[in-house]
mmCIF file of C-alpha atoms in Angstrom:
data_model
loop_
_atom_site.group_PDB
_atom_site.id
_atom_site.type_symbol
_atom_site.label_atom_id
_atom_site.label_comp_id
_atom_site.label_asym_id
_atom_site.label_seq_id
_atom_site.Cartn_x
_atom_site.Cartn_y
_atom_site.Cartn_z
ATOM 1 C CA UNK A 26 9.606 -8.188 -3.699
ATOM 2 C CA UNK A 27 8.875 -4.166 -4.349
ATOM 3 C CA UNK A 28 5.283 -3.186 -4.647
ATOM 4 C CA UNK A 29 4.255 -0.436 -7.329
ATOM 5 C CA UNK A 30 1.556 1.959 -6.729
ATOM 6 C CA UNK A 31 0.559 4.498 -9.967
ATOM 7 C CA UNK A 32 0.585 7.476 -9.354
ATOM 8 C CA UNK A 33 -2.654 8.578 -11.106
ATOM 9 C CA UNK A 34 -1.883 12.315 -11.322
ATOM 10 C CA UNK A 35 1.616 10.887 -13.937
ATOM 11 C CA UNK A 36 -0.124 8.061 -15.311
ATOM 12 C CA UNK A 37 -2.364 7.068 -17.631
ATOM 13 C CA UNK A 38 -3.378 11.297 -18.494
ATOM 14 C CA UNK A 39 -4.993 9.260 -21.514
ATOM 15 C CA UNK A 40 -8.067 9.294 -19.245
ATOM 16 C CA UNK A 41 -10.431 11.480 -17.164
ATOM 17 C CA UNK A 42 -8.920 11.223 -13.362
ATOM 18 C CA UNK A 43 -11.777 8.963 -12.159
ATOM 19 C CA UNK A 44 -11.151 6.420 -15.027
ATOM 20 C CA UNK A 45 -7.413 6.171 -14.529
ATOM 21 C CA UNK A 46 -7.891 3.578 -11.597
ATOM 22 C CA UNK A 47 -9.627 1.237 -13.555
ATOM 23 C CA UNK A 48 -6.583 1.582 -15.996
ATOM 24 C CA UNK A 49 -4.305 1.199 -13.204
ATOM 25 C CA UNK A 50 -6.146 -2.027 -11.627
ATOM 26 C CA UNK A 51 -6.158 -3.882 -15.114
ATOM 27 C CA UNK A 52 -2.532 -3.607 -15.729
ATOM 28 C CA UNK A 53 -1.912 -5.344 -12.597
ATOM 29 C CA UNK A 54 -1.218 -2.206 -10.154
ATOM 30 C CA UNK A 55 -2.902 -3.315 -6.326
ATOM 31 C CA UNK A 56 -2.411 0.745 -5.428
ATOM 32 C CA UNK A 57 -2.460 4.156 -5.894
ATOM 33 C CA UNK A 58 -0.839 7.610 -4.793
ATOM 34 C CA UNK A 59 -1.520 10.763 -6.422
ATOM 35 C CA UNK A 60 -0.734 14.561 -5.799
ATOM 36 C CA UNK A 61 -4.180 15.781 -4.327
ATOM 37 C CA UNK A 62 -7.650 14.072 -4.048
ATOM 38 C CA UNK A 63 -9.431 17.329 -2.955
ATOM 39 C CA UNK A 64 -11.179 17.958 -5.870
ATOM 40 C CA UNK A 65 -13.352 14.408 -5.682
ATOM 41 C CA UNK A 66 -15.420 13.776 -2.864
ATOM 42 C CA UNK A 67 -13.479 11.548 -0.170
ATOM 43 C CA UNK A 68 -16.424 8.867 -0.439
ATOM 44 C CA UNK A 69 -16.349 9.185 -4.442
ATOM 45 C CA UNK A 70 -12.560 8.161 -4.392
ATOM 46 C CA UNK A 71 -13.346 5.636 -1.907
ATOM 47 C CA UNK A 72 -15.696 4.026 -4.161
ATOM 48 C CA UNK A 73 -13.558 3.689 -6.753
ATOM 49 C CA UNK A 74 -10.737 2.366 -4.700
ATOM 50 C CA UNK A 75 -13.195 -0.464 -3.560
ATOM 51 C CA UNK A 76 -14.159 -0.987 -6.994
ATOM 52 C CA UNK A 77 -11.076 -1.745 -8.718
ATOM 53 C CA UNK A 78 -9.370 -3.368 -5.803
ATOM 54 C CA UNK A 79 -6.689 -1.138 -5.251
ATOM 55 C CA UNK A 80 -5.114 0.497 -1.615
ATOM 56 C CA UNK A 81 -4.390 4.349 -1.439
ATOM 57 C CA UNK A 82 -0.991 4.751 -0.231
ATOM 58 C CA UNK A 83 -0.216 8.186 -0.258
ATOM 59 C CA UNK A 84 -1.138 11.723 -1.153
ATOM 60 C CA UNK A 85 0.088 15.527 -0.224
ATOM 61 C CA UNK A 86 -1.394 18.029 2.030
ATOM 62 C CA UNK A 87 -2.979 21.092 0.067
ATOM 63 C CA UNK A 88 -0.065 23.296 -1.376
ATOM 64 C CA UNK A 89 -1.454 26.380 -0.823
ATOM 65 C CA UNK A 90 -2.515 27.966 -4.959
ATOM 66 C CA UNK A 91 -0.796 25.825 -7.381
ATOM 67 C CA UNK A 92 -1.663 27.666 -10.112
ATOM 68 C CA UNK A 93 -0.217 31.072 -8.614
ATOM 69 C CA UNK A 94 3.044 28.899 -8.377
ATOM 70 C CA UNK A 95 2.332 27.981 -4.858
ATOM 71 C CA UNK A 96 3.928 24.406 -3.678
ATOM 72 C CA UNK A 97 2.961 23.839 -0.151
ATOM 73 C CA UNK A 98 3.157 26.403 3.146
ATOM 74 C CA UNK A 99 4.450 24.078 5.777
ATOM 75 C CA UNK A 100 7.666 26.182 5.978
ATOM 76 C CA UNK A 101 5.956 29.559 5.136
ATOM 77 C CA UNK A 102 5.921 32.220 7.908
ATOM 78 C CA UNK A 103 2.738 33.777 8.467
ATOM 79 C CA UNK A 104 0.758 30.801 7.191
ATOM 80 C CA UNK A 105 0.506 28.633 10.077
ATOM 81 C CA UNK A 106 -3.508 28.788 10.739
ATOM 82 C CA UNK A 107 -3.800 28.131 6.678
ATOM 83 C CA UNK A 108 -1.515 25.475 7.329
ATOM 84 C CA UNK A 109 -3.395 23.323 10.264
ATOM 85 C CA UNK A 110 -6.988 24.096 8.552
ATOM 86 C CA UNK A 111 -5.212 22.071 5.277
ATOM 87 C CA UNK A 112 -3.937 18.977 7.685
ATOM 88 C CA UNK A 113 -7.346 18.828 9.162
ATOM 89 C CA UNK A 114 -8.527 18.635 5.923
ATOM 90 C CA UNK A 115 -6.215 16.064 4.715
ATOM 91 C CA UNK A 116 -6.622 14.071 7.857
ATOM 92 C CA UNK A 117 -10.385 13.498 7.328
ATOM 93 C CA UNK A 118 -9.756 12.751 3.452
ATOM 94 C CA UNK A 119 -7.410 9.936 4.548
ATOM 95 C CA UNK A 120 -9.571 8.733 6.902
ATOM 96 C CA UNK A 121 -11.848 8.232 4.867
ATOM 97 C CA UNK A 122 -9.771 6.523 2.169
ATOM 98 C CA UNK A 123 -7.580 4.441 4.325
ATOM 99 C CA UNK A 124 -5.096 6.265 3.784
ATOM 100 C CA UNK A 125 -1.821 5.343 5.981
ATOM 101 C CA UNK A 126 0.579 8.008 4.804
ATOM 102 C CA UNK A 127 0.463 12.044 3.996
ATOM 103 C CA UNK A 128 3.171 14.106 2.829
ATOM 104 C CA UNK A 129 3.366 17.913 3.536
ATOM 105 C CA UNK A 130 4.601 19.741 1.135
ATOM 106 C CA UNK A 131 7.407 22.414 2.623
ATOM 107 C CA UNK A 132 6.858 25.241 -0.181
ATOM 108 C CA UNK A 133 9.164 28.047 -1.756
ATOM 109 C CA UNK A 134 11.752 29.803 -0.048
ATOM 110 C CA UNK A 135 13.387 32.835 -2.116
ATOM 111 C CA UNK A 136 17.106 33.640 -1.675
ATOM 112 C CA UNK A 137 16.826 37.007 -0.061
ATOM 113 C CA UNK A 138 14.610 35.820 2.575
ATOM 114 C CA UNK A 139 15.160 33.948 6.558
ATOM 115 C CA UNK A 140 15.975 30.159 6.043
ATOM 116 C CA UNK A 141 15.795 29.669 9.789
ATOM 117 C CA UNK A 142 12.798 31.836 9.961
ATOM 118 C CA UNK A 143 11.571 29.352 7.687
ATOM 119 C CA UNK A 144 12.854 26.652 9.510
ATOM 120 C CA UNK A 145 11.420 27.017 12.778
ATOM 121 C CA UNK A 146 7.820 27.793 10.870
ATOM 122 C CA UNK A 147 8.339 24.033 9.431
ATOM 123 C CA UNK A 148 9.500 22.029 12.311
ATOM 124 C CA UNK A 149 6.730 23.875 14.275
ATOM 125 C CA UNK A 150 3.984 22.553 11.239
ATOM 126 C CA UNK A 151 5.368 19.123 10.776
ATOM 127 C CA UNK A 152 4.907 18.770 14.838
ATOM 128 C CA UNK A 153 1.957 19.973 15.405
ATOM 129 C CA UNK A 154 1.051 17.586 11.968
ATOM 130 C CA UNK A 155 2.713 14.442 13.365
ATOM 131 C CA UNK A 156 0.969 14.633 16.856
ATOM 132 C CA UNK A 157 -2.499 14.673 14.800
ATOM 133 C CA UNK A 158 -1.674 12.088 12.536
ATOM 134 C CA UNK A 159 -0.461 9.541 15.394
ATOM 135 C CA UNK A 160 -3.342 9.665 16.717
ATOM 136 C CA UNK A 161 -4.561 8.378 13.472
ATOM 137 C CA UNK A 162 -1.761 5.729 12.896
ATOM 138 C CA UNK A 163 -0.683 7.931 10.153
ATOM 139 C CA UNK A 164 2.999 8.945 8.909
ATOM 140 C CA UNK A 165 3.754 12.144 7.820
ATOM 141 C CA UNK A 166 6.743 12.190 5.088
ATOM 142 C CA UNK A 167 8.834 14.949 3.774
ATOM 143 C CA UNK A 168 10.738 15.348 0.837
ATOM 144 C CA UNK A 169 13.456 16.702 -0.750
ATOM 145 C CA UNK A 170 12.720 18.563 -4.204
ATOM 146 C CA UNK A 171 15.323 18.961 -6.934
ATOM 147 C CA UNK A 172 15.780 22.478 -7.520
ATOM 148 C CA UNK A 173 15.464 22.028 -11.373
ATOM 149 C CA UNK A 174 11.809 20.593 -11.446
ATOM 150 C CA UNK A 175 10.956 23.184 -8.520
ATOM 151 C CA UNK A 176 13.140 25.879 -8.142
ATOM 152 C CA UNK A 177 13.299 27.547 -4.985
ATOM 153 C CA UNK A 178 11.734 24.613 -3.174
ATOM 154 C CA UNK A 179 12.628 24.565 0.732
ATOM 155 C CA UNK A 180 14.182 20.725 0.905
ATOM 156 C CA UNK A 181 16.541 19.413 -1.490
ATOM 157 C CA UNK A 182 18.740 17.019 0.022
ATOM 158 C CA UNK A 183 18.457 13.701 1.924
ATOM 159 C CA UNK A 184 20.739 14.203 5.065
ATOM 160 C CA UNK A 185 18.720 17.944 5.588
ATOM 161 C CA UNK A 186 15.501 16.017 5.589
ATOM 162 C CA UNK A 187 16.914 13.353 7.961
ATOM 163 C CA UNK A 188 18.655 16.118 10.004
ATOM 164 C CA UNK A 189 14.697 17.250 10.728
ATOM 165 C CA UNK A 190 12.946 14.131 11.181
ATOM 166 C CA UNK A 191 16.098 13.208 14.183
ATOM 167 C CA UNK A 192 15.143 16.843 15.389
ATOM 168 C CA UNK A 193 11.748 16.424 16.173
ATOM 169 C CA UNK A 194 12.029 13.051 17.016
ATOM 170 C CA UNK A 195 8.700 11.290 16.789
ATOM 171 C CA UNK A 196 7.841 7.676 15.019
ATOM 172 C CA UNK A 197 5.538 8.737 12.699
ATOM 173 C CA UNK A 198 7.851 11.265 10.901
ATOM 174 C CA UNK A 199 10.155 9.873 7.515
ATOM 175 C CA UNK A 200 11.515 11.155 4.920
ATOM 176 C CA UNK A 201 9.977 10.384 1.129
ATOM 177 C CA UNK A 202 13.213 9.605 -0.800
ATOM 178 C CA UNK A 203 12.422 10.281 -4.427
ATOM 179 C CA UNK A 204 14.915 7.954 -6.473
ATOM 180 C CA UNK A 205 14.996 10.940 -9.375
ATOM 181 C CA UNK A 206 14.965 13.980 -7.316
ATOM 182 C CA UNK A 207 17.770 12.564 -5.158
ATOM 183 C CA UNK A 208 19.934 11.393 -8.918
ATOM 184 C CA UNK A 209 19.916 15.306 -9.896
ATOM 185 C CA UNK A 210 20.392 16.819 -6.847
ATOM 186 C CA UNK A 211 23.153 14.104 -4.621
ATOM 187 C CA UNK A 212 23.383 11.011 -6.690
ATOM 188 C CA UNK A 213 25.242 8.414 -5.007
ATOM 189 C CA UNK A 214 22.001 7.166 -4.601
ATOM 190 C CA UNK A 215 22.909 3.777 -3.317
ATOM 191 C CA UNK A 216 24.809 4.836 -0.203
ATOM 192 C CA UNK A 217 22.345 7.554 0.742
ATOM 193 C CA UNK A 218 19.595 4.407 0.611
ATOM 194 C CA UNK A 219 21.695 2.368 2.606
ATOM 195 C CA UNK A 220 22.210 5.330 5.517
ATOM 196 C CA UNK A 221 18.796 6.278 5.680
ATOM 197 C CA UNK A 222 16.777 2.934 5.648
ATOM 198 C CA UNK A 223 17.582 1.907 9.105
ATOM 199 C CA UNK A 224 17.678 5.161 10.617
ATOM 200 C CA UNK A 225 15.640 5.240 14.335
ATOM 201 C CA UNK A 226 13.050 7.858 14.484
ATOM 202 C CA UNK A 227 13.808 9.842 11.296
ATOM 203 C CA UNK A 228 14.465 6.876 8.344
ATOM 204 C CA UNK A 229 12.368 6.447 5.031
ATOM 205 C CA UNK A 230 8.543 6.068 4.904
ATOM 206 C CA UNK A 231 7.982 6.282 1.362
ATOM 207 C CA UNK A 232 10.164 5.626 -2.499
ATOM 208 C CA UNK A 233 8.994 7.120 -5.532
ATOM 209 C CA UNK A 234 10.593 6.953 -8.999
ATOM 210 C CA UNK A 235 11.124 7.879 -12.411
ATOM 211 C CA UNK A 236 13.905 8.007 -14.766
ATOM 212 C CA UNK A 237 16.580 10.294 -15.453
ATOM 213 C CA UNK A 238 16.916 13.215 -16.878
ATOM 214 C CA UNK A 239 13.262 13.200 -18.669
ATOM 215 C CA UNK A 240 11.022 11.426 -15.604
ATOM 216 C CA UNK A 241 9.895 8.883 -18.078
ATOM 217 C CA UNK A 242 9.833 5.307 -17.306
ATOM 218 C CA UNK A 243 12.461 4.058 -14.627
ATOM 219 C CA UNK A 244 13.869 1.518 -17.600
ATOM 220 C CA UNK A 245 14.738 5.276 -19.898
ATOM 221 C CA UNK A 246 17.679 7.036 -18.460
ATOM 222 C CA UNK A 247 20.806 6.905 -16.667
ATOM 223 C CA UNK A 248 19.792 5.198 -13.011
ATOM 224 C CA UNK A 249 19.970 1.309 -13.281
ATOM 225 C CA UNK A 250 16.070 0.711 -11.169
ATOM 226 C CA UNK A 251 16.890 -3.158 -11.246
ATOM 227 C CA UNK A 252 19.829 -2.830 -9.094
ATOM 228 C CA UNK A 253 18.309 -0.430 -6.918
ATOM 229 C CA UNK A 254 15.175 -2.509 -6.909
ATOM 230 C CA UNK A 255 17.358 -5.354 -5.636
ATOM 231 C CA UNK A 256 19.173 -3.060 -2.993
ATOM 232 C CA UNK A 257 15.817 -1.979 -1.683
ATOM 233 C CA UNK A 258 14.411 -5.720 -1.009
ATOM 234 C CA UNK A 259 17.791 -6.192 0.055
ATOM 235 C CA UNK A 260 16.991 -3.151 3.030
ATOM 236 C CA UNK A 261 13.505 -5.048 3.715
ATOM 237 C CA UNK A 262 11.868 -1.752 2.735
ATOM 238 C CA UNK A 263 8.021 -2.636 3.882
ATOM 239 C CA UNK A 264 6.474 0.145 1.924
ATOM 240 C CA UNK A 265 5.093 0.740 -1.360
ATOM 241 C CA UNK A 266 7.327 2.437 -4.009
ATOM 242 C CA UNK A 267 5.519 5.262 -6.365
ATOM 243 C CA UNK A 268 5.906 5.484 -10.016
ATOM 244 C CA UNK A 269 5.884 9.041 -10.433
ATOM 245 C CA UNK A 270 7.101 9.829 -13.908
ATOM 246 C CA UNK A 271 5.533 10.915 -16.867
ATOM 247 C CA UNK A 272 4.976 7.772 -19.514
ATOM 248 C CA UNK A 273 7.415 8.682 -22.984
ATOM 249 C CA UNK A 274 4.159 7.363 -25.142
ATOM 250 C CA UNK A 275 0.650 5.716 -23.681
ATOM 251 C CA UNK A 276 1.128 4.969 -20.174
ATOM 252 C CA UNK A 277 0.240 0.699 -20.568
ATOM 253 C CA UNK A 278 2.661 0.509 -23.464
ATOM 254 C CA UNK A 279 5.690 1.576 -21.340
ATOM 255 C CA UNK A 280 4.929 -0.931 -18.612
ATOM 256 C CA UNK A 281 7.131 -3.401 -19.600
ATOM 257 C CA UNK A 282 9.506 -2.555 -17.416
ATOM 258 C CA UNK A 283 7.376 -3.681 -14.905
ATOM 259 C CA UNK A 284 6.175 -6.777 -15.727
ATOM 260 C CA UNK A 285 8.846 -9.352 -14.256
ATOM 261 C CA UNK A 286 8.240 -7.347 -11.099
ATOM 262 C CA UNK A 287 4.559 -8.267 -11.424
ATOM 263 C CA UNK A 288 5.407 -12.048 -11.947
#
């Protein structure tokens, strides 16, 4: 049976940040992600994971300055030292909130400049990252950005993410596969599912979703989630599955879609 975790920086926007687990925990969610915690204490967000009951299942490295556009510097030359300051601190915020998986977030590549410059700047970050985090029992996931939603993002497609998980070649490295992100950019959603799950050292570590075109619910939209939903218990996915999307009205009264998943 798939297990749904809010994602609290989507969700239920109807309410200050620290009140949207409680919102989360009474409709019958048992975890969380969300973009960044770094704005809360660690022990704060801790608190109120213990209080409501709920697991925290994922959240991203620092992107670098989101609101100068920035959207992550794993695979930005020159950045490196920013870079492993930002996993440190990510690494003691999951630590502290039990925390089992991270994602680093690549960042923005513009077409006049060195791809494999790039490149070699991101498989060096997401080694050095993966070494820490094993010694943590943590994953590390990547993942592949539609171009629309982020344009100019470094990963778009499944088999390039896979293609640098196999590279570097450690456990504890998988790629996020975002249902919607992978619709606009690939589709054939079902096959690419199907290749990836089982993959040895490379493989998915974490599913997120939303509908398509308009990330609102996963029941709005052109991507049939039941099927999928089917296809993924079907894979024996272990891991949690993210509802990243952005609710058409109040985030509770779009949740019927989830309810015979919650029975």
């Amino acid at each position: 049976m798939p297990r749904f975790a809010a994602n609290l920086s989507m969700m239920y926007t109807e309410f200050a940040f620290p009140e949207r687990f409680a919102a989360a925990a009474k409709d019958g969610f048992k975890a969380v992600e969300y973009l960044f915690p770094y704005e809360y204490p660690a022990t704060d967000l801790r608190d109120l994971l213990n209080t409501h009951g709920l697991e925290q299942v994922l959240f991203n490295t620092a992107p670098g300055n989101w609101a100068l556009g920035e959207r992550g510097i794993a695979s930005v030359p020159g950045r490196e030292e920013e870079f492993k300051q930002a996993f440190d601190t990510a690494l003691d915020y999951a630590r502290v909130l039990g925390n089992r998986t991270l994602h680093v977030m690549a960042g923005l590549i513009q077409p006049e400049q060195d791809r494999e410059r790039h490149r070699a700047v991101y498989l060096r970050n997401l080694a050095y990252a993966a070494l820490l985090a094993a010694r943590e029992g943590i994953t590390i996931v990547i993942e592949p950005i539609n171009t629309r939603d982020i344009p100019g993002y470094f990963l778009n497609r499944q088999d390039e993410a896979q293609e640098i998980c196999l590279e570097i070649g450690v456990e504890n490295l998988r790629v996020q596969f975002d249902i919607y992100h992978c619709q606009i950019v690939e589709g054939d959603v079902t096959s690419k599912l199907r290749r990836d799950m089982s993959r040895l050292h490379a493989g998915i570590g974490h599913i997120q979703i939303a509908g398509v075109p308009d990330r609102h619910e996963p029941d709005l939209g052109e991507v049939n989630y039941p099927y999928l939903f089917d296809l993924i218990d079907e894979l024996a996915y272990q891991g949690w599955i993210g509802c990243e999307y952005r609710p058409k009205a109040g985030t509770s009264a779009g949740l019927g879609w989830l309810a015979p998943w919650l029975r």
